[in-house]
C-alpha positions as a printed NumPy array, in Angstrom:
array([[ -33.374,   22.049, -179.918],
       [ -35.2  ,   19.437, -182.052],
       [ -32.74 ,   16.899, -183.654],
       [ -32.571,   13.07 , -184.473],
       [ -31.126,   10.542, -182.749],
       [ -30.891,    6.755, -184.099],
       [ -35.238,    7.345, -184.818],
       [ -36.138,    9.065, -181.764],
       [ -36.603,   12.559, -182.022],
       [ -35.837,   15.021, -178.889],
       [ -37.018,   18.363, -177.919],
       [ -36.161,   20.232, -175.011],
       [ -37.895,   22.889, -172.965],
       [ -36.95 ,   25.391, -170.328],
       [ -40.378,   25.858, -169.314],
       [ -39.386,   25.079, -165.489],
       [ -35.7  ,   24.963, -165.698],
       [ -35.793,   21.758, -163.669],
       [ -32.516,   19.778, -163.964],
       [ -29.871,   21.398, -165.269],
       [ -31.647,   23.77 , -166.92 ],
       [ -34.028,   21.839, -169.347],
       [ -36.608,   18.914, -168.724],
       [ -36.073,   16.614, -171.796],
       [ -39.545,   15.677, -173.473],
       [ -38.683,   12.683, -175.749],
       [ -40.864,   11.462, -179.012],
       [ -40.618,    9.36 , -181.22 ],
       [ -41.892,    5.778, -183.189],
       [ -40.307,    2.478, -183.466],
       [ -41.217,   -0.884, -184.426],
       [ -44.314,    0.478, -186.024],
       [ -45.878,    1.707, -183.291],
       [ -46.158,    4.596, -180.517],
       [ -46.578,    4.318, -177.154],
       [ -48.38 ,    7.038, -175.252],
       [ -47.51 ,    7.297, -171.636],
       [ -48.742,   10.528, -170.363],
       [ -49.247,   13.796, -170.278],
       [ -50.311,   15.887, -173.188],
       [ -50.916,   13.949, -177.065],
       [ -52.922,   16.541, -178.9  ],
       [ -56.661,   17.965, -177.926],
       [ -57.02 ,   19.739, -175.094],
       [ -53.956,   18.97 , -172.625],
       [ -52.12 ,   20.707, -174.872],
       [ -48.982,   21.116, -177.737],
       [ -46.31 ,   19.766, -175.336],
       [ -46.489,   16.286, -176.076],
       [ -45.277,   13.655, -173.672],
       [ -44.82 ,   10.356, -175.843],
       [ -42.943,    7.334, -174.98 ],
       [ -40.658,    7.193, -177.92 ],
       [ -38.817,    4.012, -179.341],
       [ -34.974,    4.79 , -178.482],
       [ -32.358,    2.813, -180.701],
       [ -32.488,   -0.833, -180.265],
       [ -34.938,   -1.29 , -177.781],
       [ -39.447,   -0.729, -177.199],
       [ -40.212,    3.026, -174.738],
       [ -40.304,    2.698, -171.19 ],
       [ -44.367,    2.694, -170.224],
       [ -45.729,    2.9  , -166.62 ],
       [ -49.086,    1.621, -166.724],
       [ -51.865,    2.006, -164.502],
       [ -54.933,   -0.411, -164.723],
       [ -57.68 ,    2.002, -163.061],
       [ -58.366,   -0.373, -160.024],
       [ -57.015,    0.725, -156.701],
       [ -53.169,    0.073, -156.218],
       [ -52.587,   -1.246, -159.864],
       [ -49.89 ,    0.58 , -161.136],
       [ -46.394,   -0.603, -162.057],
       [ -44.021,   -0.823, -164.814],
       [ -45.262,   -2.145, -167.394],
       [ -42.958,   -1.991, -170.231],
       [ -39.261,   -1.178, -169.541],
       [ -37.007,   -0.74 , -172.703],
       [ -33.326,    1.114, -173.564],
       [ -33.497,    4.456, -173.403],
       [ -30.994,    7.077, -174.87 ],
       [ -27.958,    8.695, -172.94 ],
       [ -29.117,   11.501, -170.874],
       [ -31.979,   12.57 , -168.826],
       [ -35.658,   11.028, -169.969],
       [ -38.475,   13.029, -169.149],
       [ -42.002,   10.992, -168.472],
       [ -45.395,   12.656, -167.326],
       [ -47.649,    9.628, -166.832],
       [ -51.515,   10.992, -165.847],
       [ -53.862,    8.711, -164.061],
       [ -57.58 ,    7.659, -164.054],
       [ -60.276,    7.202, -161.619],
       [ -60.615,    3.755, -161.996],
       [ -64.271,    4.123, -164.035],
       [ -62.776,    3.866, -167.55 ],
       [ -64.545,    1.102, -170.035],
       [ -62.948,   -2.186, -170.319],
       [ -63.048,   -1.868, -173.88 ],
       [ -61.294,    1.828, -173.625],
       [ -58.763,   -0.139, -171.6  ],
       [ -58.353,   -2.9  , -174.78 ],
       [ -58.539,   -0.584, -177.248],
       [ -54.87 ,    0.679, -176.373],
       [ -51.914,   -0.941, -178.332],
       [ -50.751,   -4.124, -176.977],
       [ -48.07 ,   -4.316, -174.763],
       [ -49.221,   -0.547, -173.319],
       [ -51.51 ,    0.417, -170.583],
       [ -52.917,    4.256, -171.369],
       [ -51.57 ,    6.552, -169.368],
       [ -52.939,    9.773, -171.076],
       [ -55.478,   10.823, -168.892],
       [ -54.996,   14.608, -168.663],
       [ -55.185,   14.609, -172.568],
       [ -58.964,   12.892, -172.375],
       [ -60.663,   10.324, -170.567],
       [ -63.041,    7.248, -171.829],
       [ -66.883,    7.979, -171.174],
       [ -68.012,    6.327, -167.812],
       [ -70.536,    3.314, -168.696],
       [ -73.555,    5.775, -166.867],
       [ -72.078,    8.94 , -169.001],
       [ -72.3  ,    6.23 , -172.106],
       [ -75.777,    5.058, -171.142],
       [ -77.039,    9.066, -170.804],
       [ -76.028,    9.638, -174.367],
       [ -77.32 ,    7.208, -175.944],
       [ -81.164,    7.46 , -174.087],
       [ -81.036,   10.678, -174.816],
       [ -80.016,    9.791, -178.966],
       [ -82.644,    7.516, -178.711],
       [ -85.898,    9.202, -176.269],
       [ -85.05 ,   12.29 , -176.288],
       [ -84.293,   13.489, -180.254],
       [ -86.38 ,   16.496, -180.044],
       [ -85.515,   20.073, -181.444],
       [ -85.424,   21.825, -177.468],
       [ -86.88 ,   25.059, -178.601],
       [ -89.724,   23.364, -179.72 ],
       [ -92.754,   23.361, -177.608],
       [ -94.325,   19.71 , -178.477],
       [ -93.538,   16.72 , -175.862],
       [ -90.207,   15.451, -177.764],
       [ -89.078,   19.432, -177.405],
       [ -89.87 ,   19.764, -173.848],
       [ -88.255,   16.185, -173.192],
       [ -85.068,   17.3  , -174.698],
       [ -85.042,   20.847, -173.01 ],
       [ -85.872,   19.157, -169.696],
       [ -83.014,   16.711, -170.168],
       [ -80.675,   19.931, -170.588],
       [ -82.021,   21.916, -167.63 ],
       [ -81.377,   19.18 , -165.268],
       [ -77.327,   18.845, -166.911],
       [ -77.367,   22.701, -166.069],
       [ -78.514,   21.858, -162.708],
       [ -75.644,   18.901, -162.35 ],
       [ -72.824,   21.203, -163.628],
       [ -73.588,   24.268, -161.372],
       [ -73.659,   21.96 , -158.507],
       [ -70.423,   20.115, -159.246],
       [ -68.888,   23.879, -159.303],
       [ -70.696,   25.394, -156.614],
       [ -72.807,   27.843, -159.32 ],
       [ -76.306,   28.491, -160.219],
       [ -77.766,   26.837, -162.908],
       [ -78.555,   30.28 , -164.985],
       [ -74.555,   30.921, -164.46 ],
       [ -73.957,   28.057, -166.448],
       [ -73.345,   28.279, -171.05 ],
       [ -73.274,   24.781, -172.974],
       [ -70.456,   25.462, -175.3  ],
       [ -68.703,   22.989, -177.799],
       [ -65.484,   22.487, -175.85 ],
       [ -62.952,   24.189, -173.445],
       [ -61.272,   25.814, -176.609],
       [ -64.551,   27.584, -177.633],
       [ -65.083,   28.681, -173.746],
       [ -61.762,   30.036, -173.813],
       [ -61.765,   32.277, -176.718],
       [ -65.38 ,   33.318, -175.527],
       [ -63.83 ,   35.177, -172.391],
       [ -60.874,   36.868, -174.497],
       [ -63.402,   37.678, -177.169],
       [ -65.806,   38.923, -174.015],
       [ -62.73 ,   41.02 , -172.031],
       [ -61.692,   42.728, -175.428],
       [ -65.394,   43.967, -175.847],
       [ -65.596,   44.725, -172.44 ],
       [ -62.829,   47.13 , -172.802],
       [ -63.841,   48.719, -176.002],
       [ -66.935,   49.781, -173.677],
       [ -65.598,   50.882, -171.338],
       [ -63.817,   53.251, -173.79 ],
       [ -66.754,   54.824, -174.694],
       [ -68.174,   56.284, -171.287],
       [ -66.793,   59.348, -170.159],
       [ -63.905,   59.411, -168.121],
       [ -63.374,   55.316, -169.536],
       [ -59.579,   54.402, -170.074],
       [ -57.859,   54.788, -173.925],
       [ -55.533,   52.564, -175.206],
       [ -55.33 ,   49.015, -176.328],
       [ -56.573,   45.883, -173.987],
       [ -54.431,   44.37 , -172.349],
       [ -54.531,   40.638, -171.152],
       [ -52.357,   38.956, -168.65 ],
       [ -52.05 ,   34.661, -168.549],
       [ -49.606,   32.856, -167.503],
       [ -46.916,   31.23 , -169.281],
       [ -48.143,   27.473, -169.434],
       [ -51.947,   28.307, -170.575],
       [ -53.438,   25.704, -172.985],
       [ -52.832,   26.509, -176.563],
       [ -56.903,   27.85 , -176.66 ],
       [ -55.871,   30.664, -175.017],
       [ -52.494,   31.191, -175.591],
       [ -52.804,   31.537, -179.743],
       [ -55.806,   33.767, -179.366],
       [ -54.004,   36.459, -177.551],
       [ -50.777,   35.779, -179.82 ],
       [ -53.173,   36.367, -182.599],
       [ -54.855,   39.838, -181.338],
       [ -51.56 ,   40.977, -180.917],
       [ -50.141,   40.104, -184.413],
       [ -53.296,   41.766, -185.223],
       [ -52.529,   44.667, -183.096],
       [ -55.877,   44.027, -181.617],
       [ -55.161,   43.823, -177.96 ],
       [ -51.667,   43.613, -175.525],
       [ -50.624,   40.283, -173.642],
       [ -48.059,   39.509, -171.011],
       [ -47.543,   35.822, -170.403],
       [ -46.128,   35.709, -166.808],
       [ -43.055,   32.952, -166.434],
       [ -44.31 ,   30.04 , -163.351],
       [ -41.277,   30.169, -160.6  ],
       [ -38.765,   27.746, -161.006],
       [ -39.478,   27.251, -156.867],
       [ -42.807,   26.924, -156.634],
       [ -44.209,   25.457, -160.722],
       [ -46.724,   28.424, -159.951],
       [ -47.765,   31.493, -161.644],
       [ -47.039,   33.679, -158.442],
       [ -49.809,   36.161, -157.702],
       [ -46.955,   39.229, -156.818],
       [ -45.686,   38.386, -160.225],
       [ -49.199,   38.253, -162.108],
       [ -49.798,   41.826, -160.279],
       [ -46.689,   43.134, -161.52 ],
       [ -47.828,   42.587, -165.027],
       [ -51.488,   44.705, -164.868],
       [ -51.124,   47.756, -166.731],
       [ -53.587,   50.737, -166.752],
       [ -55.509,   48.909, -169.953],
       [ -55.598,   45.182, -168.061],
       [ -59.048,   43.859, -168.787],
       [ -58.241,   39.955, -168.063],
       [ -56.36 ,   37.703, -166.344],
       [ -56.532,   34.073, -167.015],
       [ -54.419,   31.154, -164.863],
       [ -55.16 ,   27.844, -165.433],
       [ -56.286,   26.254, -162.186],
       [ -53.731,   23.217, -162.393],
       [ -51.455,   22.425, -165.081],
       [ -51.873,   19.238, -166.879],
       [ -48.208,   18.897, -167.409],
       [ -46.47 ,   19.186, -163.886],
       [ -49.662,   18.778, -162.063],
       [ -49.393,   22.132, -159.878],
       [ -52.089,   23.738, -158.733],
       [ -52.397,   27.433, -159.19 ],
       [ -53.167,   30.06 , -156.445],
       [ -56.047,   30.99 , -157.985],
       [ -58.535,   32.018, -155.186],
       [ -55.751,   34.088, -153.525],
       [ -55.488,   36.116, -157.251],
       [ -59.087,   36.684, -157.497],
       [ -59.168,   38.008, -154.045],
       [ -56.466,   40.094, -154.964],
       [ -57.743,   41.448, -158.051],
       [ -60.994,   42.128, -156.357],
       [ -59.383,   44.914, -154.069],
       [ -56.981,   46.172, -156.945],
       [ -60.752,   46.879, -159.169],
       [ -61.438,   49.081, -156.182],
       [ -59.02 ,   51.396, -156.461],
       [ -59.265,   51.025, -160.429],
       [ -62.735,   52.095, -160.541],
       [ -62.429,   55.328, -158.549],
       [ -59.604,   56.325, -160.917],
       [ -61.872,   55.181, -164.379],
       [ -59.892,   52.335, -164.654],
       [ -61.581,   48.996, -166.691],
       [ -62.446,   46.489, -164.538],
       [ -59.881,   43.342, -164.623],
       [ -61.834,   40.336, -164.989],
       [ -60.443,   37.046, -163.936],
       [ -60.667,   33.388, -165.789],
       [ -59.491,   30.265, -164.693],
       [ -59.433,   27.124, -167.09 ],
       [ -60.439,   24.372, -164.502],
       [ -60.284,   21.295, -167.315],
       [ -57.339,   19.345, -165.241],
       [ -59.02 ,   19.816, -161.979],
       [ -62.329,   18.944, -162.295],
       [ -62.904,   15.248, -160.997],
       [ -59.694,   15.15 , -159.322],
       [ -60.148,   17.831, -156.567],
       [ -62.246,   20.417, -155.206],
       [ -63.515,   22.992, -157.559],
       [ -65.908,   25.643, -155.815],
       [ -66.702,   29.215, -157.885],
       [ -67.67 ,   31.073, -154.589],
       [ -64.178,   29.616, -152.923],
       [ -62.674,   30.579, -156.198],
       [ -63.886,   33.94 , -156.62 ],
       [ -63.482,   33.616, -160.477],
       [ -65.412,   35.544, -163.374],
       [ -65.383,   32.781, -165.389],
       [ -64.323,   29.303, -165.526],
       [ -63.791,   26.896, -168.064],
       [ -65.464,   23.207, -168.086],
       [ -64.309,   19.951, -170.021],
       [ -66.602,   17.088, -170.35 ],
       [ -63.525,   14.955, -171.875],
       [ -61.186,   15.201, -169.191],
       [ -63.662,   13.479, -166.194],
       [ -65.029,   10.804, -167.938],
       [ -68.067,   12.52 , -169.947],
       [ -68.173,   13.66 , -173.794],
       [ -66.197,   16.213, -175.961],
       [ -67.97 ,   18.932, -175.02 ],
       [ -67.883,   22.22 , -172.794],
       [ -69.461,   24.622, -171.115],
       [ -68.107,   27.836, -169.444],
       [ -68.803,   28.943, -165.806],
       [ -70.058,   32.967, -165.955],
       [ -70.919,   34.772, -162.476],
       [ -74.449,   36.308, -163.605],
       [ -73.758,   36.439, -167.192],
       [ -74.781,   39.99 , -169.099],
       [ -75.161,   40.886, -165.23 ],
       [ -72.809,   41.017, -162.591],
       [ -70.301,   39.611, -165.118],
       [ -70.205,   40.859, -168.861],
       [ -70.382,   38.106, -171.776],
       [ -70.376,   38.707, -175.712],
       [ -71.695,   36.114, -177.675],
       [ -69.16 ,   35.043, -180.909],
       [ -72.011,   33.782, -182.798],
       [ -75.648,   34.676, -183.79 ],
       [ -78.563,   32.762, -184.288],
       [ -81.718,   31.429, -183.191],
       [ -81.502,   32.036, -179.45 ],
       [ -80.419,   29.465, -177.595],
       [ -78.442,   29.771, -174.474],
       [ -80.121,   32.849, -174.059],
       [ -78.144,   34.415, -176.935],
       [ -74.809,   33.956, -175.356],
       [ -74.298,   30.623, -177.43 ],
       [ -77.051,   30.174, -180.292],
       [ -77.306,   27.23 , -182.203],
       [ -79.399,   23.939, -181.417],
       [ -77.961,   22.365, -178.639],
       [ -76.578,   18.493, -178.491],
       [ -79.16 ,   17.34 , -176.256],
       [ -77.111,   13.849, -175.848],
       [ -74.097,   15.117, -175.339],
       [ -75.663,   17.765, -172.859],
       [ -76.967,   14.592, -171.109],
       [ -73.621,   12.961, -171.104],
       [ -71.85 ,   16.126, -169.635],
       [ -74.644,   16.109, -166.976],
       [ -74.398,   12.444, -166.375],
       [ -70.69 ,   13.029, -166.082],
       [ -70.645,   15.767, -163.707],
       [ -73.555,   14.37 , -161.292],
       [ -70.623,   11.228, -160.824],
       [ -67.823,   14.172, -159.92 ],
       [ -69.869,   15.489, -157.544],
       [ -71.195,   11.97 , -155.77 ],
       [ -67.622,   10.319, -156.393],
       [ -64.813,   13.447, -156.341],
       [ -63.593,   11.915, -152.643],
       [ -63.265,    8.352, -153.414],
       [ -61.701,    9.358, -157.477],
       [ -59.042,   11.753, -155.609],
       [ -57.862,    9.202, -152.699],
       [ -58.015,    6.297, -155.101],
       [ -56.059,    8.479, -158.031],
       [ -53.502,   10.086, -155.02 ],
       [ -53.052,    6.266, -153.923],
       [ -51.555,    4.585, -157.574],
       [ -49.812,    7.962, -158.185],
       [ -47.61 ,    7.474, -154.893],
       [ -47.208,    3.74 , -155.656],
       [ -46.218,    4.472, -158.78 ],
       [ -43.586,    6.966, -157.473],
       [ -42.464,    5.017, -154.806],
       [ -41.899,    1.461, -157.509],
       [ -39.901,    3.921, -160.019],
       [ -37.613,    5.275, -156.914],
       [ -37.092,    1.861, -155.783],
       [ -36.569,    0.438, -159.309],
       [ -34.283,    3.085, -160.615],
       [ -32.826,    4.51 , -156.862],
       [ -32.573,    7.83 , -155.522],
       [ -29.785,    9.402, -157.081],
       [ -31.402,    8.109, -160.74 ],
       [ -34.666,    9.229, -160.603],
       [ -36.204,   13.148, -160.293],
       [ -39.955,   14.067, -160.143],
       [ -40.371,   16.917, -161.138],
       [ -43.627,   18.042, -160.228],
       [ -42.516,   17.834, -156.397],
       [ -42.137,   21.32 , -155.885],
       [ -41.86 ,   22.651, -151.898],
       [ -45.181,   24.514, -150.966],
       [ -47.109,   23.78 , -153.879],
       [ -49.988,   21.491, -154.04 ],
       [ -50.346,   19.045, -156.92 ],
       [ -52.673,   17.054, -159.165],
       [ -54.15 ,   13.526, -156.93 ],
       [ -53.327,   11.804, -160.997],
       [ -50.114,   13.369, -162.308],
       [ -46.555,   12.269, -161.951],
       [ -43.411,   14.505, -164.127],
       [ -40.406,   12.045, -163.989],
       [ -37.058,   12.324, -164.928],
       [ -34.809,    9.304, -165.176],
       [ -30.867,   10.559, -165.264],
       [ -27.709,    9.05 , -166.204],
       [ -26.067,    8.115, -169.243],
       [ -26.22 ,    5.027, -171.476],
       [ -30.034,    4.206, -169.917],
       [ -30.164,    0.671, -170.181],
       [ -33.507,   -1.636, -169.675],
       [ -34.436,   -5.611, -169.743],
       [ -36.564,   -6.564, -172.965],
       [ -39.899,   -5.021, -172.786],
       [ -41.957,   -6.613, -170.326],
       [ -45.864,   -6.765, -169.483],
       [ -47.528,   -6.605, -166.168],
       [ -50.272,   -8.465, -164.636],
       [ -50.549,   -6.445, -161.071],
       [ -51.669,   -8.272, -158.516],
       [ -51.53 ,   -5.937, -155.301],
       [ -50.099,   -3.077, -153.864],
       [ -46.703,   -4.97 , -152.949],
       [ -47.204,   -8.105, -155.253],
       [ -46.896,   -7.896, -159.423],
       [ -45.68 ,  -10.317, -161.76 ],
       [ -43.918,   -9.782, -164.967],
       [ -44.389,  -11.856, -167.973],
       [ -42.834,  -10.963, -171.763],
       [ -44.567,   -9.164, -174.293],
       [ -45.417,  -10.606, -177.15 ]])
């Protein structure tokens, strides 16, 4: 229900039908400026925007988190609206660059971390060697070609071991959005082949995802269908659990399912998805399929909001494919995509042609530095992941602890608690109820330790 009210503007959505039916996500500018405090501002964490707005008469209430260990608290506090204020506030690792950290508007502390991260200083350092040592074309067989195309073997190596893969399982792509439409793109050819052998199914493919996929898959498979190109079911998460229930993903295969795709956690609630248990359940169900000439259902998981804040393992997983972010854990705006033997045990159709690289799934001359930088990037997850999750878990709960003693009990809701389901070390959904929402003038904060911070005025 978008509508204005004295310069903010609201939107509601009933994607969990927390709270009385509707989480409120407000937006909105005032005295010249926005405020981001979490969640999901463009790019990759997706079109539901989570913006500390300016309410009437007063700066957007901003928890802040500095990236050291227990150095979160309220940062700015400002009049809010009448009604229930929704807040998603996403947390770093603590590796961010001090000048990321003073780039962000005075008076604000960024708190945007499942939308992208800064680049790490050794993820910085990677690029730029490899802009300045190792410029080389890497199909090119002269030293500065085998320097660059040694540079991107050993990032291959880094991101299959940060996943648990082998480095040949492993395609550089642009981004998570490119990944993404690769595996639609590769299930809908899939299909089409499968057409063709005798006995193969007839009919349109059909896709199942769940309900709170990232926009790169969601408009694809809105697209094929306007198209009348392929079928897709998007399966509703349970109000109980924030999951996309594996019964419920089941119930929506059809005799012309080709793919499934579940995000592995969501970047807005922070729940993680029961991923592994819907592989292993698809696994037996393409059994049965194949002895009645059935397509095979392949599974996807996008895995940009876990990677570098939990455990992400392929063979645990059981996936087909999985989707990689460089942005979201501290390395460059690129991708790649996880594929179990690609053109082998798993199918994959390029979506472009060219000179060959990648092995033909993805040709065009790679970014050797940003290659670097997403191999610099993932070496840290896989030395660091421990320490980044216990140090991330640590200023989420303080943070959720100061709001609930700050705004009491009865005043506050977090969302993303949700019995039985595990959740995101960074991310923190927070509603604050009550009419007439009333705050101090906007204050800074200087945090000094986990039970001591000081407050001094903005401006």
């Amino acid at each position: 229900m978008p509508g204005r009210k004295e310069g903010a503007h609201w939107r509601t959505q009933r994607r969990w039908g927390r709270q009385e039916g509707a989480d409120w996500w407000c937006c909105g500018s005032g005295a010249g400026r926005r405020v981001l405090i979490g969640g999901h501002h463009g790019g990759r964490a997706g079109r539901r925007a989570l913006i500390g707005g300016t309410m009437a008469g007063g700066q957007a209430a901003a928890w802040s988190c500095s990236g050291r260990p227990h150095a979160c608290a309220p940062r700015c506090q400002g009049s809010g609206g009448s009604g229930t204020s929704t807040r998603s506030a996403a947390m770093g690792a603590g590796t961010e660059l001090s000048e990321a950290r003073r780039d962000v508007a005075e008076g604000s502390l960024y708190l945007d971390y499942n939308a992208t991260t800064p680049l790490a200083p050794e993820v910085a350092q990677a690029v730029g060697d490899a802009m300045c040592h190792a410029w080389g074309n890497p199909s090119s067989s002269h030293p500065a070609g085998k320097k660059a195309k040694e540079l991107i073997s050993s990032a291959r190596e880094n991101l299959a071991r940060m996943v648990g893969g082998r480095p040949e399982d492993i395609i550089f792509t642009s981004g998570g959005t490119e990944a993404n439409n690769m595996v639609i793109h590769t299930a809908c050819r899939h299909f089409h082949g499968s057409q063709a052998r005798p006995g193969g199914s007839r009919g349109m493919p059909h896709i199942v995802a769940s309900s709170v996929e990232h926009d790169s898959i969601r408009l694809p498979l809105e697209q094929l269908v306007k198209e009348s190109l392929a079928e897709a079911t998007f399966v509703a998460v349970s109000p109980q659990s924030g999951q996309a229930e594996v019964d419920d993903v089941l119930a929506a295969v059809r005799p012309t399912t080709c793919l499934v795709s579940v995000m592995l956690a969501n970047n807005e609630t922070g729940v993680i998805m029961p991923v592994a248990e819907l592989s292993q359940r698809v696994r037996a169900l393409n059994q049965r399929r194949e002895a009645e000439g059935l397509p095979r259902i392949l599974v996807h998981t996008d895995a940009a909001q876990m990677i570098g804040k939990g455990r992400v393992d392929v063979q645990e997983l059981g996936v087909d494919y999985l989707t990689i972010v460089g942005h979201k854990f501290y390395g460059p705006r690129i991708g790649a995509l996880y594929v179990r033997g690609p053109g082998t045990t798993t199918p994959l159709h390029p979506m472009l042609f060219g000179g060959g690289q990648e092995r033909n799934f993805r040709p065009g001359t790679e970014n050797t530095p940003m290659i670097a930088g997403l191999g610099q990037a993932a070496e840290l997850v896989s030395k660091n992941c421990e320490a980044y999750e216990t140090h991330m878990r640590d200023v989420r709960d303080y943070l959720e602890a100061r709001l609930e003693a700050s705004f009491g009990k009865q005043r506050i809701h977090f969302n993303s608690h949700f019995t039985g389901s595990k959740r995101l070390c960074n991310t923190s959904n927070v509603s604050i109820l009550g009419p007439g929402l009333q705050g101090p003038p906007p204050f800074c904060s200087a945090v000094g330790s986990p039970t001591t911070w000081h407050r001094t005025p903005c401006g």
